[in-house]
Coordinates of N, CA and C in Angstrom, one line a residue:
M17 N 4.5 -5.4 -89.0 CA 4.6 -4.8 -87.7 C 6.1 -4.7 -87.3
S18 N 6.4 -3.6 -86.6 CA 7.8 -3.3 -86.3 C 7.9 -3.0 -84.8
D19 N 9.1 -3.1 -84.3 CA 9.4 -2.8 -82.9 C 10.3 -1.6 -82.9
I20 N 9.8 -0.4 -82.4 CA 10.7 0.8 -82.4 C 11.4 0.8 -81.1
R21 N 12.7 0.5 -81.1 CA 13.5 0.5 -79.9 C 14.2 1.8 -79.6
N22 N 14.5 2.5 -80.7 CA 15.2 3.8 -80.5 C 14.3 4.9 -81.2
P23 N 14.1 6.0 -80.5 CA 13.3 7.1 -81.1 C 13.7 7.4 -82.5
G24 N 12.8 7.4 -83.4 CA 13.1 7.8 -84.8 C 13.7 6.7 -85.6
Q25 N 13.8 5.5 -85.1 CA 14.4 4.4 -85.8 C 13.5 3.2 -85.7
V26 N 13.1 2.6 -86.9 CA 12.2 1.5 -86.9 C 13.0 0.2 -87.3
S27 N 12.7 -0.8 -86.6 CA 13.4 -2.1 -86.9 C 12.4 -2.9 -87.7
G28 N 12.8 -4.2 -88.0 CA 12.0 -5.1 -88.8 C 10.8 -5.5 -88.1
P29 N 10.0 -6.4 -88.8 CA 8.7 -6.8 -88.3 C 8.8 -7.7 -87.0
S30 N 7.8 -7.6 -86.2 CA 7.8 -8.4 -85.0 C 6.3 -8.8 -84.8
E31 N 6.0 -9.8 -84.0 CA 4.7 -10.3 -83.8 C 3.8 -9.4 -82.9
D32 N 4.4 -8.7 -82.0 CA 3.5 -8.0 -81.0 C 3.3 -6.5 -81.3
G33 N 3.6 -6.0 -82.5 CA 3.4 -4.6 -82.9 C 4.6 -3.7 -82.6
Y34 N 4.3 -2.5 -82.4 CA 5.4 -1.5 -82.2 C 5.4 -1.2 -80.7
H35 N 6.6 -0.9 -80.2 CA 6.7 -0.4 -78.9 C 7.8 0.6 -78.9
S36 N 7.5 1.8 -78.6 CA 8.4 2.9 -78.8 C 8.6 3.8 -77.6
P37 N 9.6 3.6 -76.8 CA 9.8 4.5 -75.7 C 10.6 5.7 -76.2
M38 N 10.2 6.9 -75.8 CA 10.9 8.2 -76.2 C 12.1 8.3 -75.2
A39 N 11.8 8.4 -74.0 CA 12.8 8.6 -72.9 C 12.0 8.2 -71.7
P40 N 12.8 7.7 -70.7 CA 12.1 7.3 -69.5 C 11.2 8.4 -68.9
D41 N 10.0 8.0 -68.6 CA 9.0 8.9 -67.9 C 8.6 10.1 -68.8
T42 N 8.8 10.0 -70.2 CA 8.3 11.0 -71.1 C 7.1 10.6 -71.8
L43 N 7.3 9.7 -72.9 CA 6.2 9.2 -73.6 C 6.5 7.9 -74.2
T44 N 5.6 7.0 -74.0 CA 5.7 5.6 -74.6 C 4.5 5.5 -75.5
V45 N 4.8 5.0 -76.8 CA 3.7 4.7 -77.7 C 3.8 3.3 -78.1
E46 N 2.7 2.6 -77.7 CA 2.6 1.2 -78.1 C 1.6 1.0 -79.2
V47 N 2.0 0.4 -80.3 CA 1.2 0.3 -81.4 C 0.8 -1.2 -81.7
V48 N -0.5 -1.4 -81.8 CA -1.0 -2.8 -82.2 C -1.8 -2.6 -83.5
R49 N -1.3 -3.3 -84.5 CA -2.0 -3.3 -85.8 C -3.1 -4.2 -85.8
R50 N -4.2 -3.8 -86.5 CA -5.4 -4.6 -86.8 C -5.6 -4.6 -88.3
P51 N -5.1 -5.6 -88.9 CA -5.2 -5.7 -90.4 C -6.7 -5.6 -90.8
P52 N -7.0 -5.0 -92.0 CA -5.9 -4.7 -93.0 C -5.4 -3.2 -92.9
R53 N -6.1 -2.3 -92.2 CA -5.7 -0.9 -92.3 C -5.8 -0.1 -91.0
S54 N -6.0 -0.8 -89.9 CA -6.2 -0.1 -88.6 C -5.1 -0.4 -87.6
A55 N -5.0 0.5 -86.7 CA -4.0 0.3 -85.6 C -4.5 1.1 -84.4
R56 N -4.0 0.6 -83.2 CA -4.3 1.3 -81.9 C -3.0 1.8 -81.4
L57 N -2.8 3.1 -81.1 CA -1.7 3.7 -80.5 C -2.0 4.0 -79.1
S58 N -1.4 3.3 -78.1 CA -1.6 3.6 -76.7 C -0.5 4.5 -76.2
L59 N -0.9 5.6 -75.7 CA 0.1 6.6 -75.2 C 0.2 6.6 -73.7
S60 N 1.4 6.5 -73.2 CA 1.6 6.5 -71.7 C 2.7 7.6 -71.5
G61 N 2.5 8.3 -70.4 CA 3.4 9.4 -70.0 C 2.9 10.7 -70.4
D62 N 3.7 11.6 -70.8 CA 3.3 13.0 -71.1 C 3.5 13.3 -72.6
L63 N 2.4 13.9 -73.2 CA 2.5 14.3 -74.6 C 2.6 15.9 -74.5
D64 N 3.8 16.3 -74.7 CA 4.2 17.7 -74.5 C 5.2 18.1 -75.5
Y65 N 5.7 19.3 -75.3 CA 6.7 19.9 -76.3 C 7.9 18.9 -76.5
D66 N 8.3 18.3 -75.5 CA 9.5 17.4 -75.6 C 9.2 16.0 -76.3
S67 N 7.9 15.6 -76.3 CA 7.6 14.3 -76.9 C 6.7 14.4 -78.1
A68 N 6.2 15.5 -78.5 CA 5.2 15.6 -79.6 C 5.8 15.0 -80.9
D69 N 7.1 15.4 -81.2 CA 7.7 14.9 -82.4 C 7.8 13.4 -82.4
H70 N 8.0 12.8 -81.2 CA 8.1 11.4 -81.1 C 6.8 10.7 -81.6
L71 N 5.6 11.2 -81.1 CA 4.4 10.7 -81.5 C 4.2 10.9 -83.1
L72 N 4.6 12.0 -83.6 CA 4.5 12.2 -85.0 C 5.3 11.2 -85.8
R73 N 6.6 10.9 -85.3 CA 7.4 9.9 -86.0 C 6.8 8.5 -86.0
V74 N 6.3 8.1 -84.9 CA 5.6 6.8 -84.8 C 4.4 6.7 -85.6
A75 N 3.5 7.7 -85.5 CA 2.3 7.7 -86.3 C 2.5 7.8 -87.8
G76 N 3.5 8.6 -88.1 CA 3.9 8.7 -89.6 C 4.3 7.3 -90.1
Q77 N 5.1 6.6 -89.3 CA 5.6 5.3 -89.7 C 4.4 4.3 -89.8
V78 N 3.5 4.3 -88.9 CA 2.4 3.4 -88.9 C 1.5 3.7 -90.1
V79 N 1.3 5.0 -90.5 CA 0.5 5.3 -91.7 C 1.2 4.9 -92.9
R80 N 2.6 5.1 -93.0 CA 3.3 4.7 -94.1 C 3.3 3.1 -94.3
D81 N 3.2 2.4 -93.2 CA 3.1 1.0 -93.2 C 1.7 0.5 -93.6
G82 N 0.8 1.4 -93.9 CA -0.5 1.0 -94.4 C -1.7 1.1 -93.5
C83 N -1.5 1.5 -92.2 CA -2.6 1.7 -91.3 C -3.1 3.1 -91.4
R84 N -4.3 3.2 -91.9 CA -4.9 4.6 -92.2 C -5.9 5.0 -91.1
D85 N -6.5 4.0 -90.4 CA -7.5 4.3 -89.4 C -6.8 4.0 -88.0
L86 N -6.6 5.1 -87.3 CA -5.9 5.0 -86.0 C -6.9 5.3 -84.9
V87 N -6.8 4.5 -83.8 CA -7.4 4.8 -82.5 C -6.2 5.2 -81.6
V88 N -6.3 6.4 -81.1 CA -5.2 6.9 -80.2 C -5.8 6.8 -78.8
D89 N -5.3 5.8 -78.0 CA -5.7 5.5 -76.7 C -5.0 6.4 -75.7
L90 N -5.8 7.3 -75.0 CA -5.2 8.3 -74.1 C -5.5 7.9 -72.6
S91 N -5.9 6.7 -72.4 CA -6.4 6.3 -71.0 C -5.2 6.4 -70.0
T92 N -4.0 6.2 -70.4 CA -2.9 6.3 -69.5 C -2.0 7.5 -69.7
L93 N -2.5 8.5 -70.5 CA -1.7 9.7 -70.8 C -1.7 10.6 -69.5
G94 N -0.6 11.2 -69.2 CA -0.5 12.1 -68.1 C -0.8 13.5 -68.6
I95 N 0.2 14.3 -68.8 CA 0.0 15.7 -69.3 C -0.1 15.8 -70.8
C96 N -1.0 16.7 -71.2 CA -1.0 17.0 -72.7 C -1.1 18.5 -72.8
D97 N 0.0 19.1 -73.3 CA 0.0 20.5 -73.5 C -0.3 20.9 -74.9
S98 N -0.2 22.2 -75.2 CA -0.5 22.7 -76.6 C 0.3 22.0 -77.7
S99 N 1.5 21.6 -77.4 CA 2.3 20.9 -78.4 C 1.7 19.5 -78.6
G100 N 1.2 18.9 -77.5 CA 0.6 17.6 -77.6 C -0.7 17.7 -78.4
L101 N -1.5 18.7 -78.2 CA -2.7 18.9 -79.0 C -2.3 19.1 -80.5
G102 N -1.3 19.9 -80.7 CA -0.8 20.1 -82.1 C -0.4 18.8 -82.8
A103 N 0.2 17.9 -82.0 CA 0.6 16.6 -82.6 C -0.6 15.8 -82.9
L104 N -1.6 15.8 -82.0 CA -2.8 15.1 -82.3 C -3.5 15.6 -83.6
I105 N -3.5 16.9 -83.7 CA -4.1 17.5 -85.0 C -3.3 17.0 -86.2
E106 N -2.0 17.0 -86.1 CA -1.2 16.5 -87.2 C -1.4 15.0 -87.5
V107 N -1.5 14.2 -86.5 CA -1.8 12.8 -86.7 C -3.1 12.6 -87.4
S108 N -4.1 13.4 -87.0 CA -5.4 13.4 -87.6 C -5.3 13.7 -89.1
H109 N -4.5 14.8 -89.4 CA -4.3 15.2 -90.8 C -3.6 14.1 -91.6
L110 N -2.6 13.4 -91.0 CA -1.9 12.3 -91.6 C -2.9 11.3 -92.1
C111 N -3.8 10.9 -91.2 CA -4.8 9.9 -91.5 C -5.7 10.3 -92.6
R112 N -6.2 11.6 -92.5 CA -7.1 12.1 -93.6 C -6.4 12.1 -94.9
T113 N -5.2 12.5 -94.9 CA -4.4 12.6 -96.2 C -4.3 11.2 -96.8
A114 N -4.2 10.2 -95.9 CA -4.1 8.8 -96.4 C -5.5 8.1 -96.6
D115 N -6.5 8.9 -96.7 CA -7.9 8.5 -96.8 C -8.3 7.6 -95.7
G116 N -8.0 8.0 -94.5 CA -8.3 7.3 -93.3 C -8.9 8.2 -92.2
R117 N -8.9 7.8 -91.0 CA -9.4 8.7 -89.9 C -8.7 8.3 -88.6
M118 N -8.7 9.3 -87.7 CA -8.2 9.1 -86.3 C -9.3 9.3 -85.3
R119 N -9.3 8.4 -84.4 CA -10.3 8.5 -83.3 C -9.5 8.6 -82.0
L120 N -10.0 9.4 -81.0 CA -9.4 9.4 -79.7 C -10.2 8.5 -78.8
A121 N -9.6 7.8 -77.9 CA -10.3 6.9 -76.9 C -9.7 7.1 -75.6
G122 N -10.5 6.9 -74.5 CA -9.9 6.9 -73.2 C -9.5 8.3 -72.6
A123 N -10.0 9.3 -73.2 CA -9.6 10.7 -72.7 C -10.2 10.9 -71.3
G124 N -9.4 11.2 -70.4 CA -9.9 11.5 -69.0 C -10.6 12.8 -68.9
P125 N -11.2 13.2 -67.8 CA -11.9 14.4 -67.6 C -11.2 15.7 -67.9
H126 N -9.9 15.7 -67.5 CA -9.1 16.9 -67.7 C -8.8 17.1 -69.2
L127 N -8.5 16.0 -69.9 CA -8.2 16.2 -71.3 C -9.5 16.5 -72.1
R128 N -10.6 15.9 -71.7 CA -11.9 16.2 -72.3 C -12.2 17.7 -72.1
Q129 N -11.9 18.2 -70.9 CA -12.2 19.6 -70.7 C -11.3 20.5 -71.6
L130 N -10.0 20.1 -71.7 CA -9.1 20.8 -72.6 C -9.6 20.8 -74.0
L131 N -10.0 19.6 -74.5 CA -10.5 19.5 -75.8 C -11.7 20.4 -76.0
A132 N -12.6 20.4 -75.0 CA -13.8 21.3 -75.1 C -13.5 22.7 -75.2
R133 N -12.5 23.1 -74.3 CA -12.2 24.6 -74.2 C -11.5 25.0 -75.5
T134 N -10.8 24.1 -76.2 CA -10.1 24.5 -77.4 C -10.9 24.3 -78.7
G135 N -12.1 23.7 -78.5 CA -13.0 23.4 -79.6 C -12.6 22.2 -80.4
L136 N -11.6 21.5 -79.9 CA -11.1 20.3 -80.6 C -12.1 19.1 -80.4
D137 N -12.9 19.2 -79.4 CA -14.0 18.1 -79.2 C -14.9 18.1 -80.4
E138 N -15.0 19.2 -81.2 CA -15.8 19.3 -82.4 C -15.0 18.8 -83.6
V139 N -13.7 18.8 -83.5 CA -12.8 18.4 -84.6 C -12.5 16.9 -84.6
F140 N -12.2 16.4 -83.4 CA -11.8 15.0 -83.2 C -13.0 14.1 -83.0
E141 N -12.9 12.9 -83.5 CA -13.9 11.9 -83.1 C -13.4 11.3 -81.8
I142 N -14.3 11.4 -80.8 CA -13.9 10.9 -79.5 C -14.8 9.8 -79.1
Q143 N -14.2 8.6 -78.8 CA -15.0 7.5 -78.4 C -14.8 7.1 -77.0
A144 N -15.8 6.5 -76.4 CA -15.7 6.2 -75.0 C -14.8 5.0 -74.7
R145 N -14.8 4.0 -75.6 CA -13.9 2.8 -75.3 C -12.7 2.9 -76.1
T146 N -11.7 2.0 -75.8 CA -10.4 2.1 -76.5 C -10.2 1.1 -77.6
G147 N -11.3 0.3 -77.9 CA -11.1 -0.7 -79.0 C -11.2 -0.1 -80.4
L148 N -11.1 -0.9 -81.4 CA -11.1 -0.4 -82.8 C -12.5 -0.5 -83.4
G149 N -13.5 -0.9 -82.7 CA -14.8 -1.1 -83.2 C -15.4 0.2 -83.6
P150 N -16.7 0.2 -83.9 CA -17.5 1.4 -84.3 C -17.3 2.5 -83.2
S151 N -17.4 3.7 -83.6 CA -17.3 4.8 -82.7 C -18.4 4.8 -81.7
T152 N -18.1 5.2 -80.5 CA -19.1 5.4 -79.5 C -19.0 6.8 -79.0
S153 N -18.8 7.7 -79.9 CA -18.6 9.1 -79.4 C -19.9 9.7 -78.9
A154 N -19.8 10.6 -77.9 CA -21.0 11.2 -77.4 C -20.8 12.7 -77.4
P155 N -21.9 13.4 -77.6 CA -21.8 14.9 -77.6 C -21.3 15.4 -76.2
T156 N -20.7 16.6 -76.2 CA -20.2 17.2 -75.0 C -21.3 17.4 -74.1
G157 N -21.1 17.1 -72.8 CA -22.1 17.3 -71.8 C -22.9 16.0 -71.4
L158 N -22.6 14.9 -72.2 CA -23.2 13.6 -71.9 C -22.1 12.7 -71.4
D159 N -22.5 11.8 -70.5 CA -21.6 10.8 -70.0 C -21.3 9.8 -71.2
A160 N -20.1 9.7 -71.6 CA -19.7 9.0 -72.8 C -20.0 7.5 -72.7
S161 N -20.0 7.0 -71.5 CA -20.2 5.5 -71.3 C -21.7 5.2 -71.4
S162 N -22.6 6.1 -71.1 CA -24.0 5.7 -71.1 C -24.9 6.6 -72.0
G163 N -24.3 7.7 -72.4 CA -25.1 8.6 -73.3 C -26.1 9.4 -72.5
S164 N -26.1 9.3 -71.2 CA -27.0 10.0 -70.3 C -26.4 11.3 -69.9
P165 N -27.2 12.2 -69.4 CA -26.5 13.5 -68.9 C -25.5 13.2 -67.9
A166 N -24.4 13.9 -67.9 CA -23.3 13.8 -67.0 C -23.8 14.1 -65.6
S167 N -23.3 13.5 -64.6 CA -23.7 13.8 -63.2 C -23.6 15.2 -62.9
G168 N -24.6 15.7 -62.3 CA -24.6 17.1 -61.9 C -25.2 18.0 -63.0
A169 N -25.6 17.4 -64.1 CA -26.1 18.2 -65.2 C -27.6 18.1 -65.2

């Protein structure tokens, strides 16, 4: 485990995982490894044109460090634009190339709507909770926490 203190630069191992601020109020990626090959990346701030490369650097390092199965926790993510979606696609590709997988967790209603409108809800594995356990993904149109029809449906 490493602590990323400067964007694009990785320091030596630490006990509490990775913590990687891009710039104040832009994007923070906190990584917690779950041996032997899993990690949770918690994103805070905005995933956009200015910060997408930062996510790719952090995720790339995590995969190079041996974590092939990633849960990307979006529960505290602010804005996600097309560059952010592109970065998530690239992270998913990194995982698949390393014989692993990426799951999205904690996506709010606006991000879920964006994923549905772009068809990425059919590409990404989306789970309701933010842990590293088995997927709890639900089809579009269902409340992910209960599997029942979403309110108003």
